[in-house]
Short mmCIF file of C-alpha atoms in Angstrom, two decimals:
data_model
loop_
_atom_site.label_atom_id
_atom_site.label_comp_id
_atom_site.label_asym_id
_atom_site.label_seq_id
_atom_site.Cartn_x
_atom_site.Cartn_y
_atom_site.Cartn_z
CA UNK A 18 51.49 39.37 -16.46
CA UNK A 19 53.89 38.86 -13.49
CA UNK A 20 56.74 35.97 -13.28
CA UNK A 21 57.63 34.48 -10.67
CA UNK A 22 60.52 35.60 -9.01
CA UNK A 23 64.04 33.72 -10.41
CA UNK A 24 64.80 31.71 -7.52
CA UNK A 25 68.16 32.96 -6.23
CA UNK A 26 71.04 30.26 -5.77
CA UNK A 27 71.53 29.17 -1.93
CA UNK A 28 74.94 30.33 -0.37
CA UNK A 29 76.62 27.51 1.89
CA UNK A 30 77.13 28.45 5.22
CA UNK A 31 80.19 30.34 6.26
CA UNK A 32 82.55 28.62 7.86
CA UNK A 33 83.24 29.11 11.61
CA UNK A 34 86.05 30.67 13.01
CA UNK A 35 88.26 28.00 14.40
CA UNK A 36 88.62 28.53 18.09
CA UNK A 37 91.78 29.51 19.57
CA UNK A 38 92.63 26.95 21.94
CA UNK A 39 92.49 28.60 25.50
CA UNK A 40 95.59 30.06 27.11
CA UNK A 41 96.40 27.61 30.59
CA UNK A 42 97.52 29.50 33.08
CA UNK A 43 101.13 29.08 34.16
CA UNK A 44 102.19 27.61 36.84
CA UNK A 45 102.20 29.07 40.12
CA UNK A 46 106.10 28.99 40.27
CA UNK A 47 106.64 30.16 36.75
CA UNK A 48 104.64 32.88 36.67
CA UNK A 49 106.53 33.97 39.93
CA UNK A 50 110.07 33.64 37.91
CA UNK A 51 108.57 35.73 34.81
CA UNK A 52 107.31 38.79 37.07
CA UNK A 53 110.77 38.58 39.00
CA UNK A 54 112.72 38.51 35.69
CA UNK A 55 110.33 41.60 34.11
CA UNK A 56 110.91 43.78 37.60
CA UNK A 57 114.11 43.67 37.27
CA UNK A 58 114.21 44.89 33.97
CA UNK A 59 112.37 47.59 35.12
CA UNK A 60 114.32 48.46 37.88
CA UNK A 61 117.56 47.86 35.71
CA UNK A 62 116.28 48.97 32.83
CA UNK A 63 119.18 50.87 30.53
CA UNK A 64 121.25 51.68 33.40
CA UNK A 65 123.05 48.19 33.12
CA UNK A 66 124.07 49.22 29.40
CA UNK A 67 124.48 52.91 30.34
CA UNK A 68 127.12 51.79 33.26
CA UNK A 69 129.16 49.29 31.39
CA UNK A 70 130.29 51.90 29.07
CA UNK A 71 131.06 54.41 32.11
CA UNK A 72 127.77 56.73 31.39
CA UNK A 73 124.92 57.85 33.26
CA UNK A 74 121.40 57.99 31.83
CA UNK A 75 120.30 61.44 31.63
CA UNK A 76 117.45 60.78 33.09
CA UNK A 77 119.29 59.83 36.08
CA UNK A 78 121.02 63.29 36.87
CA UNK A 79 119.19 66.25 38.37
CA UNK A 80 118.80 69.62 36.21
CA UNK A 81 122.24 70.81 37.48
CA UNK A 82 124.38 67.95 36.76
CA UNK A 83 122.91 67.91 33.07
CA UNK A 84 125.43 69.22 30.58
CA UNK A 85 123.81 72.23 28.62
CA UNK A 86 123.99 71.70 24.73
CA UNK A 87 123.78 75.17 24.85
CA UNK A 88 125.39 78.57 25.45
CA UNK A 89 125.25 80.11 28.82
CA UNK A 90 122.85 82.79 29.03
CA UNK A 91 123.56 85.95 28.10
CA UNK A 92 123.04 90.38 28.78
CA UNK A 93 120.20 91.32 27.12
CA UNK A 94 121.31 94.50 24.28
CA UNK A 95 120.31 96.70 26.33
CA UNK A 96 122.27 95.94 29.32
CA UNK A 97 125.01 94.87 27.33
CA UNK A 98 124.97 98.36 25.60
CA UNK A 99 124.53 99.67 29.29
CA UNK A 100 128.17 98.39 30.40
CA UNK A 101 129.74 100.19 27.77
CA UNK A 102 131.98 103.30 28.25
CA UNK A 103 131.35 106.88 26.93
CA UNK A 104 133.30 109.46 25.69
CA UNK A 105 132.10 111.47 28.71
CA UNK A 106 134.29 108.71 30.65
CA UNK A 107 137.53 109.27 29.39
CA UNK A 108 137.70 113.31 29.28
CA UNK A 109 136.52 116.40 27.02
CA UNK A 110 138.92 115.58 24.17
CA UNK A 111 137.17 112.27 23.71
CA UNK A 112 134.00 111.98 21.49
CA UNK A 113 132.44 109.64 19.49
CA UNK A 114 133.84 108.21 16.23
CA UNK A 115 133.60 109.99 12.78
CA UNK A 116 135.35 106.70 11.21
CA UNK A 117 137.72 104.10 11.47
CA UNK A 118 141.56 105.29 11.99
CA UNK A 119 143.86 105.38 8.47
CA UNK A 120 146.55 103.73 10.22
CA UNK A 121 144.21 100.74 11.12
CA UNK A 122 144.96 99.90 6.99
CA UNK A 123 148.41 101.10 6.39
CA UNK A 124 149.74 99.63 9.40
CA UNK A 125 147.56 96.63 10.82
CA UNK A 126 146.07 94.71 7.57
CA UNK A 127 149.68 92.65 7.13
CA UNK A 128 150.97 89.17 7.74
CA UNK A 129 153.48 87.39 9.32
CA UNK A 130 155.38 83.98 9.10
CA UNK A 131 154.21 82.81 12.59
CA UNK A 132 150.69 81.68 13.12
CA UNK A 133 150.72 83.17 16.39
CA UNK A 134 151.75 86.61 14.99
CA UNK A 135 149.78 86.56 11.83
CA UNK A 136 146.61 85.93 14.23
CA UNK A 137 147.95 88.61 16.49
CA UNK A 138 147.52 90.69 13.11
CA UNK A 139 144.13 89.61 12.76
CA UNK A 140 142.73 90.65 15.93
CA UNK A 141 144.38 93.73 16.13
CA UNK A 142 142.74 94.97 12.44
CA UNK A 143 139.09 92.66 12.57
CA UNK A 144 139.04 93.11 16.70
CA UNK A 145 137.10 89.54 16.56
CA UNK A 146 139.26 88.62 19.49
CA UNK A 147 136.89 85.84 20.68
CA UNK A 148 135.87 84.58 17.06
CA UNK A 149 134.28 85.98 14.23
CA UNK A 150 130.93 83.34 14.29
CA UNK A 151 127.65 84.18 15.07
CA UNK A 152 128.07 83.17 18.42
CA UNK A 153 130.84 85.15 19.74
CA UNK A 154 129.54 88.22 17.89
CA UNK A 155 130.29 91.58 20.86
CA UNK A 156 126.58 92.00 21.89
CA UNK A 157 127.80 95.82 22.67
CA UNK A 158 130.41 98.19 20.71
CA UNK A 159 131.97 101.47 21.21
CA UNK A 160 134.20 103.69 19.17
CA UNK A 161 135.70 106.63 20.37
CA UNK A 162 137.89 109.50 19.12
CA UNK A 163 140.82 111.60 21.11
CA UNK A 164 140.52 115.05 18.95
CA UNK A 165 143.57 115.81 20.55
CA UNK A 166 146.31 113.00 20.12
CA UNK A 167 144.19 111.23 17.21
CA UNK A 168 144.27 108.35 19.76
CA UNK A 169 141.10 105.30 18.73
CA UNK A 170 139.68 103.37 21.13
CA UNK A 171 137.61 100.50 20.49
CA UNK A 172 135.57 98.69 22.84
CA UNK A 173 133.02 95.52 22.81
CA UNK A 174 131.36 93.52 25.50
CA UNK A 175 130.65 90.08 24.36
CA UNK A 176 128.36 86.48 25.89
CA UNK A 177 130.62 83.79 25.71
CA UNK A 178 131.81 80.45 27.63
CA UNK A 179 133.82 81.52 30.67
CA UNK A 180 136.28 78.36 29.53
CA UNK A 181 136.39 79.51 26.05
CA UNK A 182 137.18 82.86 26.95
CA UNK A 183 139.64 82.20 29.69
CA UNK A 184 141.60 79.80 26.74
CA UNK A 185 141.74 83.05 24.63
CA UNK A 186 143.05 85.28 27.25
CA UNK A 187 145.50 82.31 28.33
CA UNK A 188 146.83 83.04 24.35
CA UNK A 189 146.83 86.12 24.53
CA UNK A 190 150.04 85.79 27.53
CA UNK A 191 152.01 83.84 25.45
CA UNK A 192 151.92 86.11 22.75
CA UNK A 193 154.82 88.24 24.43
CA UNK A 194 157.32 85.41 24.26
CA UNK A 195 155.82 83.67 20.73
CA UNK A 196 155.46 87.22 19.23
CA UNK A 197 157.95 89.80 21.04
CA UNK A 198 159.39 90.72 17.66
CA UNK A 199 158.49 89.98 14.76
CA UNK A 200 158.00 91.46 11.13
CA UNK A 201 154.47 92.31 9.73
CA UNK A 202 154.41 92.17 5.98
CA UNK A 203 151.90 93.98 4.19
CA UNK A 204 150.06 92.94 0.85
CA UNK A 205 151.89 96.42 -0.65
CA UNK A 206 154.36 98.60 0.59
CA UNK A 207 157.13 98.62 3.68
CA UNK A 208 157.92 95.48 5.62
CA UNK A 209 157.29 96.57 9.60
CA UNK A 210 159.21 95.84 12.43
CA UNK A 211 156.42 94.66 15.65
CA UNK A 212 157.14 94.34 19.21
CA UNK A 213 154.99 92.57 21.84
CA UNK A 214 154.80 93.03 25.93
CA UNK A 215 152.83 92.72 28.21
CA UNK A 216 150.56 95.22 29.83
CA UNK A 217 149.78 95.70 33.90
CA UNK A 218 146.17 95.94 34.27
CA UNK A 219 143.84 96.69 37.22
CA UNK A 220 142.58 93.35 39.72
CA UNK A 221 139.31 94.05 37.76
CA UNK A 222 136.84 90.93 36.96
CA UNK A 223 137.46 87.44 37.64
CA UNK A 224 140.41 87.30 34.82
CA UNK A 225 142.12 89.73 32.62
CA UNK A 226 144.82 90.25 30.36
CA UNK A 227 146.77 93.17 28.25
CA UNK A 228 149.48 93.36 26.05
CA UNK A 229 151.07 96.72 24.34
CA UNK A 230 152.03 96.33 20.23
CA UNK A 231 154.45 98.49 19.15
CA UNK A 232 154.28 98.88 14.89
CA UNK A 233 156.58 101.09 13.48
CA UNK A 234 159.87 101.43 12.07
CA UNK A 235 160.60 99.48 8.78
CA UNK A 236 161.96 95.91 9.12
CA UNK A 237 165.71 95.53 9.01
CA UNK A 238 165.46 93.20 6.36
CA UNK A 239 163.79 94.99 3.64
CA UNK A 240 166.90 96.77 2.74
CA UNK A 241 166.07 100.47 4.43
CA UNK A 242 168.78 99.70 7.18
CA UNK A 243 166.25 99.38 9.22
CA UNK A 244 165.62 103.12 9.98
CA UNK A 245 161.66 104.47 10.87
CA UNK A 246 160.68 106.17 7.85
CA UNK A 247 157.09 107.61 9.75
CA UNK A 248 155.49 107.24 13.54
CA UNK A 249 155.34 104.31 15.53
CA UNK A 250 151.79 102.90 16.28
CA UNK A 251 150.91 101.70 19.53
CA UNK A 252 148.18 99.49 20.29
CA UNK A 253 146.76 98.38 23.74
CA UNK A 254 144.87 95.34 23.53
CA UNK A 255 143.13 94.46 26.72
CA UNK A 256 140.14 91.75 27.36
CA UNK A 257 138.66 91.35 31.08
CA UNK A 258 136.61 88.75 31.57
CA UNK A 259 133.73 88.59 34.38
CA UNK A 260 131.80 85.16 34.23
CA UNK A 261 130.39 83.99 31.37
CA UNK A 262 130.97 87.63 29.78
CA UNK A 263 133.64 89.91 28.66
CA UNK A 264 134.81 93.16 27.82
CA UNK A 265 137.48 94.02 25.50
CA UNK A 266 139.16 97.10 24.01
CA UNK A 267 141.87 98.26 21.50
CA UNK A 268 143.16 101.49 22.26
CA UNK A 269 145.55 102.81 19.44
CA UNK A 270 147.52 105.71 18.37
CA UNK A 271 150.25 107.30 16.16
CA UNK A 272 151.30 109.63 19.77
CA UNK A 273 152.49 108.45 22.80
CA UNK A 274 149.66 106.40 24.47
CA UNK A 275 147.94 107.61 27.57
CA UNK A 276 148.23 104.49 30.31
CA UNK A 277 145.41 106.14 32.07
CA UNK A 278 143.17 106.24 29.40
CA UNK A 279 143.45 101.77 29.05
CA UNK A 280 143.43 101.46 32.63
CA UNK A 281 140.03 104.27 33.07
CA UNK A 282 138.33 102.13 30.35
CA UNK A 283 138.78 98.63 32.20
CA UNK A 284 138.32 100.07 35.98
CA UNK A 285 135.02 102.25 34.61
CA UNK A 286 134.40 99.52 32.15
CA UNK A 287 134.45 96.43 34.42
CA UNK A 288 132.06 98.23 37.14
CA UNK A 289 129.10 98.82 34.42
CA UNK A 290 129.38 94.95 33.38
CA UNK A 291 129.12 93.75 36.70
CA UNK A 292 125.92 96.10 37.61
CA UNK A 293 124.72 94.47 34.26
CA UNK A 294 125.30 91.13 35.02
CA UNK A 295 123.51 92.17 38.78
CA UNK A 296 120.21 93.52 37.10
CA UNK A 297 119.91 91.24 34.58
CA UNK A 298 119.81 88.21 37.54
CA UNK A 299 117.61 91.05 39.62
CA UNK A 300 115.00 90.43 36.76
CA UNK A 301 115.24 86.81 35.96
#
């Protein structure tokens, strides 16, 4: 037997949405003003903000005015490694290195009151002449040996700032009046007397700079009298710089140092990094 359906309870009729009264249109001299007032905004936009504080929306300045956050670009490895100098360069006693110098310890891994000096010290035993961060790292080394003399030449090309670099080799000129003579103390052993000049250079690159460092005899305050008890070291150090990259050497020994072999490296030297530089913006 079938029921009859339940009946189902009536629902009241949903309400209306309440209208939204109508928007009436402005004025015709109002809506004038407000178009004026947003065009100028427009026009304005940051710039009156940007120029009260004496700056310049980037947006504003073509691609060459823009600063670059970034470094400038730099020699590829390979041509970076193609501006170096061989032993073939510097004559048949020269080859390449079978390990770093025993003077570089004995004689170069010291101290010394000064800043100046004591960063002198630095350079000469790390050779990080333009830093020691990522950035700065030589993109290029060499390391050559003088069978003959027992003469060590170092040599790096490195990517860089041109400022940057020019306010290191600005330093390193001072260094002959801030660090002429001085005393290098090392960790152990003899106290040693250092002497700082400067060095004449070729007209190679677009700045340059070279100073001879004489370490030798014992200091005359460490109670010795002051008298050499071994050889004298000599140590050219020499960076050229040659736009936005540079080269720079160390060329050290226990003998009397061969100008022509600091002054071959930076004329021989300077030439490769410049055909570098040329190829590399041949093949941009």
């Amino acid at each position: 037997m079938q029921h009859a359906p339940a009946a189902r309870p009536s629902r009241a009729p949903a309400a209306r949405p309440s209208r939204i009264p109508a928007l009436r249109p402005l004025p015709g001299a109002a809506l004038a003003a407000v178009l004026a007032l947003t065009a100028t905004a427009c026009v304005g936009g940051g710039r009156g903000a940007d120029e009260a504080d004496g700056t310049v929306s980037p947006t504003a300045q073509s691609p060459a005015a823009l600063p670059s956050s970034g470094l400038p670009p730099v020699l590829t490895r390979g041509q970076a490694r193609a501006a170096l100098i061989t032993a073939a360069d510097l004559g048949e006693a020269w080859e390449p290195t079978r390990g770093a110098a025993t003077w570089r310890d004995e004689l170069l891994k010291a101290t010394a009151d000064r800043p100046d000096c004591r960063r002198l010290l630095d350079v000469l035993y790390t050779e990080d002449l333009f830093g020691s961060d990522a950035a700065t790292a030589p993109r290029a080394t060499a390391a050559l040996d003088d069978t003959e003399d027992g003469a060590q030449l170092h040599y790096r090309v490195t990517s860089y700032r041109a400022a940057d670099l020019d306010r290191t080799l600005a330093w390193l000129g001072t260094l002959p009046d801030t660090c002429g003579h001085f005393t290098a103390r090392p960790a152990r052993g003899t106290a040693r007397d250092v002497r700082v000049t400067g060095l004449v250079l070729p007209e190679a690159g677009d700045a340059r700079r070279g100073l001879r460092v004489t370490v030798g005899g014992t200091a005359p305050d460490d109670g010795s009298g002051g008298e050499a008890r071994d050889g004298i070291l000599t140590v050219d150090l020499v960076a050229v710089r040659l736009g936005d990259d540079a080269i720079s050497l160390t060329n050290g020994t226990l003998g009397e140092p061969a100008d022509d072999t600091t002054r071959t490296s930076v004329d021989i030297g300077t030439g490769r990094l410049a055909e570098a530089r040329r190829q590399g913006r041949a093949q941009v």
